[in-house]
Amino acid sequence: MVTLPTVRPQQAACGVPQSSVPSSCLSCRPCSRPFRNVPASKFASMAGRGLQRGLQVAQFSRARQQVCVAASSATASDTELVDPSGFRIEQISFGKILSPIGIGLMTYGFGAFFGLLPGGDVSSIMLVYGFPISLLGFALAYAQLKPVPCKTTRAAFNLRDSQMTDIQKQLREDVTRYRYGDEQHLDESLGKIFMFNRAKGIAKRLTPILTGVREEVVDDKYTLVLEFRTRKEMTMEMWTDRQDKIQTFFGPGVQADIQKTNEGVDVYLKSDGSGAGRGGAAQKDVMPPLMPGLKARQNKQQ
């Protein structure tokens, strides 16, 4: 009869058989050496180190989660859209105001004149003023050009006072107000850039149409984005060939960039951070007048 040698089960460093060591235990590691007695003080030290390591892992995970939440909250706050325009008289349609006033005066004047309403003594005055006021209101309503929508992020709004140039400010205010007598926004400015129906220019029918503006932060710089809708015949080269001209026209103090979109192109006018074009003394005519016959508006430049 052959006697087989007794095989001892592998023990952990703490003296507990390996089969009995739970998988979640961090303080013990399998030991291939035979069983040996481990003092209670050493076992307590190993258990303390494992508990300390578990607490450190939990604290690190909690801190990382807090940092991620704070970063996501800051990003959401910076990209949040705000309405910083407030009340501006230029954003009110004078045609919509004068037309009902004139019609009301004329209606009441006729009623008072024929004795249907009180105030027969002032009926003639109402008719005299009501008729031209209503005509003026209809004319302004017919010739008005509605403002384009403007989307402003909170981060861009906070950088207005420190980075926005004078031309960027005037450009944003001009396209977000009612205009009278113009076919479209930036009509004369685009004519100077693209030279419609002239040598080295493009056809007038390819005039891009401004559909909106955005205020964003690009590379930590205040950026005014002009959204244009273009025809299919207008190629990207027509824009890129005039990128330097666009930058000079709306400068100084800005960098122009052009990106293609589904509707057309977006023109990015990013502040270069040099401070040029902010509160300068030199004057230059770049923007058309608000109404025909008025003096062209001035833009300050350094």
PDB file of C-alpha atoms in Angstrom:
ATOM      1  CA  MET A   1       0.000   0.000   0.000  1.00  0.00           C
ATOM      2  CA  VAL A   2       1.412   3.330  -1.085  1.00  0.00           C
ATOM      3  CA  THR A   3       1.009   6.282   1.247  1.00  0.00           C
ATOM      4  CA  LEU A   4       0.498   9.638  -0.483  1.00  0.00           C
ATOM      5  CA  PRO A   5       2.030  12.758   1.041  1.00  0.00           C
ATOM      6  CA  THR A   6      -0.334  15.136   2.730  1.00  0.00           C
ATOM      7  CA  VAL A   7      -0.863  18.324   0.730  1.00  0.00           C
ATOM      8  CA  ARG A   8      -1.542  21.330   2.842  1.00  0.00           C
ATOM      9  CA  PRO A   9      -3.891  23.991   1.408  1.00  0.00           C
ATOM     10  CA  GLN A  10      -2.313  27.292   0.547  1.00  0.00           C
ATOM     11  CA  GLN A  11      -2.658  29.838   3.260  1.00  0.00           C
ATOM     12  CA  ALA A  12      -3.003  33.609   3.227  1.00  0.00           C
ATOM     13  CA  ALA A  13      -0.445  35.739   4.987  1.00  0.00           C
ATOM     14  CA  CYS A  14      -2.800  36.087   7.914  1.00  0.00           C
ATOM     15  CA  GLY A  15      -3.069  32.300   8.388  1.00  0.00           C
ATOM     16  CA  VAL A  16      -6.540  31.897   6.894  1.00  0.00           C
ATOM     17  CA  PRO A  17      -6.895  29.228   4.174  1.00  0.00           C
ATOM     18  CA  GLN A  18      -7.023  30.722   0.689  1.00  0.00           C
ATOM     19  CA  SER A  19     -10.397  29.114  -0.014  1.00  0.00           C
ATOM     20  CA  SER A  20     -11.815  31.000   2.975  1.00  0.00           C
ATOM     21  CA  VAL A  21     -10.482  34.424   1.996  1.00  0.00           C
ATOM     22  CA  PRO A  22     -13.337  36.534   0.583  1.00  0.00           C
ATOM     23  CA  SER A  23     -12.783  38.083  -2.849  1.00  0.00           C
ATOM     24  CA  SER A  24     -13.502  41.573  -1.485  1.00  0.00           C
ATOM     25  CA  CYS A  25     -10.687  41.405   1.079  1.00  0.00           C
ATOM     26  CA  LEU A  26      -8.032  44.022   0.221  1.00  0.00           C
ATOM     27  CA  SER A  27      -5.741  43.443   3.159  1.00  0.00           C
ATOM     28  CA  CYS A  28      -4.796  39.812   2.453  1.00  0.00           C
ATOM     29  CA  ARG A  29      -3.010  38.373  -0.523  1.00  0.00           C
ATOM     30  CA  PRO A  30      -2.525  34.656  -1.244  1.00  0.00           C
ATOM     31  CA  CYS A  31       0.703  33.153   0.007  1.00  0.00           C
ATOM     32  CA  SER A  32       2.211  30.015  -1.510  1.00  0.00           C
ATOM     33  CA  ARG A  33       4.273  29.278   1.540  1.00  0.00           C
ATOM     34  CA  PRO A  34       3.124  26.766   4.177  1.00  0.00           C
ATOM     35  CA  PHE A  35       0.971  27.809   7.062  1.00  0.00           C
ATOM     36  CA  ARG A  36       2.618  29.987   9.635  1.00  0.00           C
ATOM     37  CA  ASN A  37       1.369  31.771  12.648  1.00  0.00           C
ATOM     38  CA  VAL A  38       0.815  35.538  12.219  1.00  0.00           C
ATOM     39  CA  PRO A  39       0.770  37.689  15.363  1.00  0.00           C
ATOM     40  CA  ALA A  40      -2.511  39.458  16.142  1.00  0.00           C
ATOM     41  CA  SER A  41      -0.793  42.874  16.098  1.00  0.00           C
ATOM     42  CA  LYS A  42       0.445  42.316  12.539  1.00  0.00           C
ATOM     43  CA  PHE A  43      -2.953  41.107  11.424  1.00  0.00           C
ATOM     44  CA  ALA A  44      -4.568  44.257  12.901  1.00  0.00           C
ATOM     45  CA  SER A  45      -1.965  46.470  11.145  1.00  0.00           C
ATOM     46  CA  MET A  46      -2.673  44.820   7.783  1.00  0.00           C
ATOM     47  CA  ALA A  47      -6.427  45.225   8.259  1.00  0.00           C
ATOM     48  CA  GLY A  48      -5.940  48.908   9.188  1.00  0.00           C
ATOM     49  CA  ARG A  49      -3.907  49.575   6.041  1.00  0.00           C
ATOM     50  CA  GLY A  50      -6.609  47.937   3.922  1.00  0.00           C
ATOM     51  CA  LEU A  51      -9.320  50.036   5.550  1.00  0.00           C
ATOM     52  CA  GLN A  52      -7.284  53.209   5.060  1.00  0.00           C
ATOM     53  CA  ARG A  53      -6.751  52.355   1.387  1.00  0.00           C
ATOM     54  CA  GLY A  54     -10.486  51.813   0.908  1.00  0.00           C
ATOM     55  CA  LEU A  55     -11.256  55.188   2.493  1.00  0.00           C
ATOM     56  CA  GLN A  56      -8.740  56.925   0.221  1.00  0.00           C
ATOM     57  CA  VAL A  57     -10.317  55.358  -2.870  1.00  0.00           C
ATOM     58  CA  ALA A  58     -13.776  56.453  -1.748  1.00  0.00           C
ATOM     59  CA  GLN A  59     -12.609  60.027  -1.054  1.00  0.00           C
ATOM     60  CA  PHE A  60     -10.881  60.239  -4.450  1.00  0.00           C
ATOM     61  CA  SER A  61     -14.006  59.013  -6.239  1.00  0.00           C
ATOM     62  CA  ARG A  62     -16.167  61.529  -4.388  1.00  0.00           C
ATOM     63  CA  ALA A  63     -13.777  64.410  -5.158  1.00  0.00           C
ATOM     64  CA  ARG A  64     -13.593  63.479  -8.834  1.00  0.00           C
ATOM     65  CA  GLN A  65     -17.377  63.380  -9.021  1.00  0.00           C
ATOM     66  CA  GLN A  66     -17.619  66.845  -7.447  1.00  0.00           C
ATOM     67  CA  VAL A  67     -15.073  68.254  -9.909  1.00  0.00           C
ATOM     68  CA  CYS A  68     -16.984  66.801 -12.869  1.00  0.00           C
ATOM     69  CA  VAL A  69     -20.265  68.251 -11.609  1.00  0.00           C
ATOM     70  CA  ALA A  70     -18.675  71.681 -11.085  1.00  0.00           C
ATOM     71  CA  ALA A  71     -17.087  71.621 -14.542  1.00  0.00           C
ATOM     72  CA  SER A  72     -20.347  70.645 -16.201  1.00  0.00           C
ATOM     73  CA  SER A  73     -22.202  73.376 -14.282  1.00  0.00           C
ATOM     74  CA  ALA A  74     -19.646  75.995 -15.365  1.00  0.00           C
ATOM     75  CA  THR A  75     -19.877  74.878 -18.985  1.00  0.00           C
ATOM     76  CA  ALA A  76     -23.663  74.986 -18.924  1.00  0.00           C
ATOM     77  CA  SER A  77     -23.570  78.461 -17.365  1.00  0.00           C
ATOM     78  CA  ASP A  78     -21.164  79.789 -20.014  1.00  0.00           C
ATOM     79  CA  THR A  79     -23.238  78.427 -22.891  1.00  0.00           C
ATOM     80  CA  GLU A  80     -26.536  79.594 -21.415  1.00  0.00           C
ATOM     81  CA  LEU A  81     -28.320  82.062 -23.669  1.00  0.00           C
ATOM     82  CA  VAL A  82     -29.183  85.449 -22.171  1.00  0.00           C
ATOM     83  CA  ASP A  83     -31.231  88.426 -23.347  1.00  0.00           C
ATOM     84  CA  PRO A  84     -28.991  91.427 -22.661  1.00  0.00           C
ATOM     85  CA  SER A  85     -30.572  93.857 -25.120  1.00  0.00           C
ATOM     86  CA  GLY A  86     -33.123  95.318 -22.725  1.00  0.00           C
ATOM     87  CA  PHE A  87     -35.396  98.094 -23.953  1.00  0.00           C
ATOM     88  CA  ARG A  88     -34.239  99.988 -27.039  1.00  0.00           C
ATOM     89  CA  ILE A  89     -36.413 102.446 -28.930  1.00  0.00           C
ATOM     90  CA  GLU A  90     -34.819 101.295 -32.192  1.00  0.00           C
ATOM     91  CA  GLN A  91     -36.331  97.840 -31.736  1.00  0.00           C
ATOM     92  CA  ILE A  92     -39.868  99.248 -31.935  1.00  0.00           C
ATOM     93  CA  SER A  93     -41.627  99.430 -35.285  1.00  0.00           C
ATOM     94  CA  PHE A  94     -42.790 103.018 -35.810  1.00  0.00           C
ATOM     95  CA  GLY A  95     -45.060 101.832 -38.609  1.00  0.00           C
ATOM     96  CA  LYS A  96     -46.988  99.581 -36.226  1.00  0.00           C
ATOM     97  CA  ILE A  97     -47.341 102.472 -33.770  1.00  0.00           C
ATOM     98  CA  LEU A  98     -48.280 105.337 -36.091  1.00  0.00           C
ATOM     99  CA  SER A  99     -50.720 103.370 -38.279  1.00  0.00           C
ATOM    100  CA  PRO A 100     -53.243 102.505 -35.526  1.00  0.00           C
ATOM    101  CA  ILE A 101     -52.907 105.985 -33.996  1.00  0.00           C
ATOM    102  CA  GLY A 102     -53.684 107.660 -37.328  1.00  0.00           C
ATOM    103  CA  ILE A 103     -56.565 105.309 -38.098  1.00  0.00           C
ATOM    104  CA  GLY A 104     -57.996 105.853 -34.616  1.00  0.00           C
ATOM    105  CA  LEU A 105     -57.888 109.639 -34.963  1.00  0.00           C
ATOM    106  CA  MET A 106     -59.517 109.509 -38.392  1.00  0.00           C
ATOM    107  CA  THR A 107     -62.250 107.123 -37.248  1.00  0.00           C
ATOM    108  CA  TYR A 108     -63.113 109.160 -34.178  1.00  0.00           C
ATOM    109  CA  GLY A 109     -62.904 112.380 -36.178  1.00  0.00           C
ATOM    110  CA  PHE A 110     -65.438 111.163 -38.747  1.00  0.00           C
ATOM    111  CA  GLY A 111     -67.741 109.909 -35.989  1.00  0.00           C
ATOM    112  CA  ALA A 112     -67.543 113.232 -34.145  1.00  0.00           C
ATOM    113  CA  PHE A 113     -68.013 115.212 -37.355  1.00  0.00           C
ATOM    114  CA  PHE A 114     -71.291 113.456 -38.156  1.00  0.00           C
ATOM    115  CA  GLY A 115     -72.482 113.641 -34.546  1.00  0.00           C
ATOM    116  CA  LEU A 116     -72.200 109.948 -33.827  1.00  0.00           C
ATOM    117  CA  LEU A 117     -69.557 110.539 -31.157  1.00  0.00           C
ATOM    118  CA  PRO A 118     -68.943 113.414 -28.770  1.00  0.00           C
ATOM    119  CA  GLY A 119     -66.251 115.988 -29.507  1.00  0.00           C
ATOM    120  CA  GLY A 120     -67.538 117.651 -32.626  1.00  0.00           C
ATOM    121  CA  ASP A 121     -65.490 120.794 -31.858  1.00  0.00           C
ATOM    122  CA  VAL A 122     -62.183 118.895 -32.296  1.00  0.00           C
ATOM    123  CA  SER A 123     -63.263 116.560 -35.085  1.00  0.00           C
ATOM    124  CA  SER A 124     -61.563 118.657 -37.738  1.00  0.00           C
ATOM    125  CA  ILE A 125     -58.270 118.594 -35.824  1.00  0.00           C
ATOM    126  CA  MET A 126     -58.477 114.814 -35.540  1.00  0.00           C
ATOM    127  CA  LEU A 127     -59.038 114.494 -39.278  1.00  0.00           C
ATOM    128  CA  VAL A 128     -56.234 116.905 -40.116  1.00  0.00           C
ATOM    129  CA  TYR A 129     -53.679 115.036 -37.992  1.00  0.00           C
ATOM    130  CA  GLY A 130     -55.056 111.530 -38.362  1.00  0.00           C
ATOM    131  CA  PHE A 131     -54.745 111.367 -42.143  1.00  0.00           C
ATOM    132  CA  PRO A 132     -50.996 112.216 -42.444  1.00  0.00           C
ATOM    133  CA  ILE A 133     -50.130 110.136 -39.373  1.00  0.00           C
ATOM    134  CA  SER A 134     -51.803 107.078 -40.876  1.00  0.00           C
ATOM    135  CA  LEU A 135     -50.079 107.651 -44.223  1.00  0.00           C
ATOM    136  CA  LEU A 136     -46.699 107.983 -42.515  1.00  0.00           C
ATOM    137  CA  GLY A 137     -47.334 104.801 -40.544  1.00  0.00           C
ATOM    138  CA  PHE A 138     -48.241 102.852 -43.674  1.00  0.00           C
ATOM    139  CA  ALA A 139     -45.142 104.150 -45.470  1.00  0.00           C
ATOM    140  CA  LEU A 140     -42.817 103.194 -42.611  1.00  0.00           C
ATOM    141  CA  ALA A 141     -44.445  99.771 -42.293  1.00  0.00           C
ATOM    142  CA  TYR A 142     -43.913  99.180 -46.013  1.00  0.00           C
ATOM    143  CA  ALA A 143     -40.277 100.327 -46.037  1.00  0.00           C
ATOM    144  CA  GLN A 144     -39.183  98.791 -42.747  1.00  0.00           C
ATOM    145  CA  LEU A 145     -36.621  96.013 -42.487  1.00  0.00           C
ATOM    146  CA  LYS A 146     -37.127  93.766 -39.498  1.00  0.00           C
ATOM    147  CA  PRO A 147     -34.213  93.116 -37.115  1.00  0.00           C
ATOM    148  CA  VAL A 148     -32.427  89.788 -37.216  1.00  0.00           C
ATOM    149  CA  PRO A 149     -32.405  87.547 -34.123  1.00  0.00           C
ATOM    150  CA  CYS A 150     -29.365  87.696 -31.864  1.00  0.00           C
ATOM    151  CA  LYS A 151     -28.250  84.819 -29.630  1.00  0.00           C
ATOM    152  CA  THR A 152     -25.859  85.735 -26.829  1.00  0.00           C
ATOM    153  CA  THR A 153     -24.140  83.366 -24.438  1.00  0.00           C
ATOM    154  CA  ARG A 154     -23.453  84.438 -20.883  1.00  0.00           C
ATOM    155  CA  ALA A 155     -19.705  84.050 -21.360  1.00  0.00           C
ATOM    156  CA  ALA A 156     -19.762  86.380 -24.385  1.00  0.00           C
ATOM    157  CA  PHE A 157     -21.929  88.888 -22.546  1.00  0.00           C
ATOM    158  CA  ASN A 158     -19.387  89.033 -19.712  1.00  0.00           C
ATOM    159  CA  LEU A 159     -16.592  89.815 -22.216  1.00  0.00           C
ATOM    160  CA  ARG A 160     -18.388  92.679 -23.950  1.00  0.00           C
ATOM    161  CA  ASP A 161     -16.932  95.477 -21.857  1.00  0.00           C
ATOM    162  CA  SER A 162     -13.376  94.136 -21.968  1.00  0.00           C
ATOM    163  CA  GLN A 163     -12.963  92.800 -25.543  1.00  0.00           C
ATOM    164  CA  MET A 164     -15.754  93.956 -27.879  1.00  0.00           C
ATOM    165  CA  THR A 165     -14.559  96.521 -30.429  1.00  0.00           C
ATOM    166  CA  ASP A 166     -16.523  99.612 -31.435  1.00  0.00           C
ATOM    167  CA  ILE A 167     -17.370  98.203 -34.867  1.00  0.00           C
ATOM    168  CA  GLN A 168     -18.526  94.885 -33.376  1.00  0.00           C
ATOM    169  CA  LYS A 169     -20.835  96.802 -31.044  1.00  0.00           C
ATOM    170  CA  GLN A 170     -22.206  99.040 -33.779  1.00  0.00           C
ATOM    171  CA  LEU A 171     -22.616  96.111 -36.151  1.00  0.00           C
ATOM    172  CA  ARG A 172     -24.625  94.150 -33.588  1.00  0.00           C
ATOM    173  CA  GLU A 173     -26.834  97.136 -32.767  1.00  0.00           C
ATOM    174  CA  ASP A 174     -27.449  97.996 -36.438  1.00  0.00           C
ATOM    175  CA  VAL A 175     -28.710  94.567 -37.466  1.00  0.00           C
ATOM    176  CA  THR A 176     -30.893  94.080 -34.361  1.00  0.00           C
ATOM    177  CA  ARG A 177     -32.989  97.222 -34.920  1.00  0.00           C
ATOM    178  CA  TYR A 178     -35.664  98.229 -37.397  1.00  0.00           C
ATOM    179  CA  ARG A 179     -34.245  99.802 -40.531  1.00  0.00           C
ATOM    180  CA  TYR A 180     -36.087 101.886 -43.110  1.00  0.00           C
ATOM    181  CA  GLY A 181     -35.353 102.185 -46.812  1.00  0.00           C
ATOM    182  CA  ASP A 182     -32.787  99.370 -47.061  1.00  0.00           C
ATOM    183  CA  GLU A 183     -33.343  96.200 -49.055  1.00  0.00           C
ATOM    184  CA  GLN A 184     -31.524  94.078 -46.483  1.00  0.00           C
ATOM    185  CA  HIS A 185     -29.098  94.327 -43.602  1.00  0.00           C
ATOM    186  CA  LEU A 186     -25.478  95.240 -44.438  1.00  0.00           C
ATOM    187  CA  ASP A 187     -26.495  95.928 -48.037  1.00  0.00           C
ATOM    188  CA  GLU A 188     -23.939  98.680 -48.657  1.00  0.00           C
ATOM    189  CA  SER A 189     -21.249  96.948 -46.612  1.00  0.00           C
ATOM    190  CA  LEU A 190     -21.591  93.760 -48.653  1.00  0.00           C
ATOM    191  CA  GLY A 191     -21.563  95.826 -51.825  1.00  0.00           C
ATOM    192  CA  LYS A 192     -18.169  97.264 -50.894  1.00  0.00           C
ATOM    193  CA  ILE A 193     -16.786  93.821 -50.062  1.00  0.00           C
ATOM    194  CA  PHE A 194     -18.100  91.838 -53.045  1.00  0.00           C
ATOM    195  CA  MET A 195     -18.275  94.730 -55.583  1.00  0.00           C
ATOM    196  CA  PHE A 196     -21.551  93.631 -57.149  1.00  0.00           C
ATOM    197  CA  ASN A 197     -21.768  93.814 -60.949  1.00  0.00           C
ATOM    198  CA  ARG A 198     -18.234  95.206 -61.239  1.00  0.00           C
ATOM    199  CA  ALA A 199     -14.882  93.907 -62.349  1.00  0.00           C
ATOM    200  CA  LYS A 200     -13.496  91.211 -60.040  1.00  0.00           C
ATOM    201  CA  GLY A 201     -16.867  91.191 -58.298  1.00  0.00           C
ATOM    202  CA  ILE A 202     -19.900  88.943 -58.287  1.00  0.00           C
ATOM    203  CA  ALA A 203     -23.422  89.293 -59.635  1.00  0.00           C
ATOM    204  CA  LYS A 204     -25.928  91.296 -57.628  1.00  0.00           C
ATOM    205  CA  ARG A 205     -28.358  88.383 -57.587  1.00  0.00           C
ATOM    206  CA  LEU A 206     -25.841  86.398 -55.490  1.00  0.00           C
ATOM    207  CA  THR A 207     -26.029  88.855 -52.610  1.00  0.00           C
ATOM    208  CA  PRO A 208     -25.907  86.875 -49.328  1.00  0.00           C
ATOM    209  CA  ILE A 209     -28.747  87.510 -46.891  1.00  0.00           C
ATOM    210  CA  LEU A 210     -28.058  88.038 -43.197  1.00  0.00           C
ATOM    211  CA  THR A 211     -30.395  85.796 -41.200  1.00  0.00           C
ATOM    212  CA  GLY A 212     -29.023  86.149 -37.672  1.00  0.00           C
ATOM    213  CA  VAL A 213     -26.095  86.972 -35.407  1.00  0.00           C
ATOM    214  CA  ARG A 214     -24.533  85.178 -32.478  1.00  0.00           C
ATOM    215  CA  GLU A 215     -22.260  86.277 -29.659  1.00  0.00           C
ATOM    216  CA  GLU A 216     -19.936  83.500 -28.586  1.00  0.00           C
ATOM    217  CA  VAL A 217     -16.546  82.914 -26.988  1.00  0.00           C
ATOM    218  CA  VAL A 218     -13.932  81.305 -29.239  1.00  0.00           C
ATOM    219  CA  ASP A 219     -10.465  80.644 -27.797  1.00  0.00           C
ATOM    220  CA  ASP A 220     -11.357  82.809 -24.779  1.00  0.00           C
ATOM    221  CA  LYS A 221     -12.056  85.759 -27.129  1.00  0.00           C
ATOM    222  CA  TYR A 222     -15.301  87.615 -27.731  1.00  0.00           C
ATOM    223  CA  THR A 223     -16.643  86.647 -31.159  1.00  0.00           C
ATOM    224  CA  LEU A 224     -19.491  88.083 -33.212  1.00  0.00           C
ATOM    225  CA  VAL A 225     -20.837  85.546 -35.716  1.00  0.00           C
ATOM    226  CA  LEU A 226     -22.773  86.686 -38.798  1.00  0.00           C
ATOM    227  CA  GLU A 227     -25.086  84.024 -40.220  1.00  0.00           C
ATOM    228  CA  PHE A 228     -25.645  84.332 -43.983  1.00  0.00           C
ATOM    229  CA  ARG A 229     -27.950  82.435 -46.291  1.00  0.00           C
ATOM    230  CA  THR A 230     -26.488  82.133 -49.784  1.00  0.00           C
ATOM    231  CA  ARG A 231     -27.492  80.785 -53.159  1.00  0.00           C
ATOM    232  CA  LYS A 232     -26.095  77.525 -54.479  1.00  0.00           C
ATOM    233  CA  GLU A 233     -24.245  79.408 -57.215  1.00  0.00           C
ATOM    234  CA  MET A 234     -22.157  81.255 -54.615  1.00  0.00           C
ATOM    235  CA  THR A 235     -19.054  79.150 -54.004  1.00  0.00           C
ATOM    236  CA  MET A 236     -16.874  79.059 -50.923  1.00  0.00           C
ATOM    237  CA  GLU A 237     -13.986  80.564 -52.891  1.00  0.00           C
ATOM    238  CA  MET A 238     -15.972  83.776 -53.291  1.00  0.00           C
ATOM    239  CA  TRP A 239     -15.805  84.106 -49.514  1.00  0.00           C
ATOM    240  CA  THR A 240     -12.293  82.856 -48.829  1.00  0.00           C
ATOM    241  CA  ASP A 241     -10.818  85.116 -51.505  1.00  0.00           C
ATOM    242  CA  ARG A 242     -12.255  88.104 -49.619  1.00  0.00           C
ATOM    243  CA  GLN A 243     -11.470  86.949 -46.091  1.00  0.00           C
ATOM    244  CA  ASP A 244      -8.639  89.464 -45.668  1.00  0.00           C
ATOM    245  CA  LYS A 245     -10.873  92.212 -47.026  1.00  0.00           C
ATOM    246  CA  ILE A 246     -13.625  91.307 -44.576  1.00  0.00           C
ATOM    247  CA  GLN A 247     -11.138  91.392 -41.700  1.00  0.00           C
ATOM    248  CA  THR A 248      -9.841  94.811 -42.774  1.00  0.00           C
ATOM    249  CA  PHE A 249     -13.339  96.162 -43.399  1.00  0.00           C
ATOM    250  CA  PHE A 250     -14.660  95.262 -39.937  1.00  0.00           C
ATOM    251  CA  GLY A 251     -11.319  95.896 -38.213  1.00  0.00           C
ATOM    252  CA  PRO A 252      -9.128  96.795 -36.572  1.00  0.00           C
ATOM    253  CA  GLY A 253      -8.892  94.508 -33.595  1.00  0.00           C
ATOM    254  CA  VAL A 254     -10.681  91.511 -35.125  1.00  0.00           C
ATOM    255  CA  GLN A 255      -9.760  88.282 -36.872  1.00  0.00           C
ATOM    256  CA  ALA A 256     -12.120  87.039 -39.581  1.00  0.00           C
ATOM    257  CA  ASP A 257     -12.858  83.370 -40.148  1.00  0.00           C
ATOM    258  CA  ILE A 258     -15.349  81.807 -42.554  1.00  0.00           C
ATOM    259  CA  GLN A 259     -17.062  78.452 -42.079  1.00  0.00           C
ATOM    260  CA  LYS A 260     -19.552  76.734 -44.347  1.00  0.00           C
ATOM    261  CA  THR A 261     -22.987  75.768 -43.022  1.00  0.00           C
ATOM    262  CA  ASN A 262     -26.073  74.056 -44.383  1.00  0.00           C
ATOM    263  CA  GLU A 263     -27.762  77.393 -45.085  1.00  0.00           C
ATOM    264  CA  GLY A 264     -24.685  79.207 -46.363  1.00  0.00           C
ATOM    265  CA  VAL A 265     -21.720  80.528 -44.374  1.00  0.00           C
ATOM    266  CA  ASP A 266     -20.931  81.892 -40.924  1.00  0.00           C
ATOM    267  CA  VAL A 267     -18.499  84.802 -40.687  1.00  0.00           C
ATOM    268  CA  TYR A 268     -16.649  84.815 -37.356  1.00  0.00           C
ATOM    269  CA  LEU A 269     -15.374  88.222 -36.243  1.00  0.00           C
ATOM    270  CA  LYS A 270     -13.170  87.341 -33.271  1.00  0.00           C
ATOM    271  CA  SER A 271     -11.524  89.956 -31.113  1.00  0.00           C
ATOM    272  CA  ASP A 272      -7.744  89.551 -31.316  1.00  0.00           C
ATOM    273  CA  GLY A 273      -7.174  90.812 -27.771  1.00  0.00           C
ATOM    274  CA  SER A 274      -4.898  93.666 -28.874  1.00  0.00           C
ATOM    275  CA  GLY A 275      -7.324  96.365 -27.762  1.00  0.00           C
ATOM    276  CA  ALA A 276      -7.303  97.995 -31.195  1.00  0.00           C
ATOM    277  CA  GLY A 277     -10.563  99.497 -32.352  1.00  0.00           C
ATOM    278  CA  ARG A 278     -11.764 100.278 -28.834  1.00  0.00           C
ATOM    279  CA  GLY A 279     -12.410 103.975 -28.189  1.00  0.00           C
ATOM    280  CA  GLY A 280     -10.039 105.279 -30.873  1.00  0.00           C
ATOM    281  CA  ALA A 281     -10.050 108.844 -32.188  1.00  0.00           C
ATOM    282  CA  ALA A 282      -9.873 108.286 -35.948  1.00  0.00           C
ATOM    283  CA  GLN A 283     -13.148 108.188 -37.899  1.00  0.00           C
ATOM    284  CA  LYS A 284     -14.137 106.081 -40.856  1.00  0.00           C
ATOM    285  CA  ASP A 285     -17.429 105.627 -42.719  1.00  0.00           C
ATOM    286  CA  VAL A 286     -18.230 101.951 -42.874  1.00  0.00           C
ATOM    287  CA  MET A 287     -21.916 101.605 -42.041  1.00  0.00           C
ATOM    288  CA  PRO A 288     -24.783 103.010 -44.154  1.00  0.00           C
ATOM    289  CA  PRO A 289     -27.166 105.641 -42.735  1.00  0.00           C
ATOM    290  CA  LEU A 290     -30.293 104.581 -40.918  1.00  0.00           C
ATOM    291  CA  MET A 291     -32.523 106.320 -43.472  1.00  0.00           C
ATOM    292  CA  PRO A 292     -31.921 107.723 -46.968  1.00  0.00           C
ATOM    293  CA  GLY A 293     -30.660 111.281 -46.861  1.00  0.00           C
ATOM    294  CA  LEU A 294     -29.085 111.018 -43.404  1.00  0.00           C
ATOM    295  CA  LYS A 295     -25.367 111.349 -42.828  1.00  0.00           C
ATOM    296  CA  ALA A 296     -23.389 108.132 -42.829  1.00  0.00           C
ATOM    297  CA  ARG A 297     -22.618 106.801 -39.382  1.00  0.00           C
ATOM    298  CA  GLN A 298     -19.095 106.974 -38.078  1.00  0.00           C
ATOM    299  CA  ASN A 299     -16.982 104.247 -36.522  1.00  0.00           C
ATOM    300  CA  LYS A 300     -14.131 105.050 -34.187  1.00  0.00           C
ATOM    301  CA  GLN A 301     -10.779 103.461 -34.922  1.00  0.00           C
ATOM    302  CA  GLN A 302      -7.305 103.776 -33.553  1.00  0.00           C
TER     303      GLN A 302
END
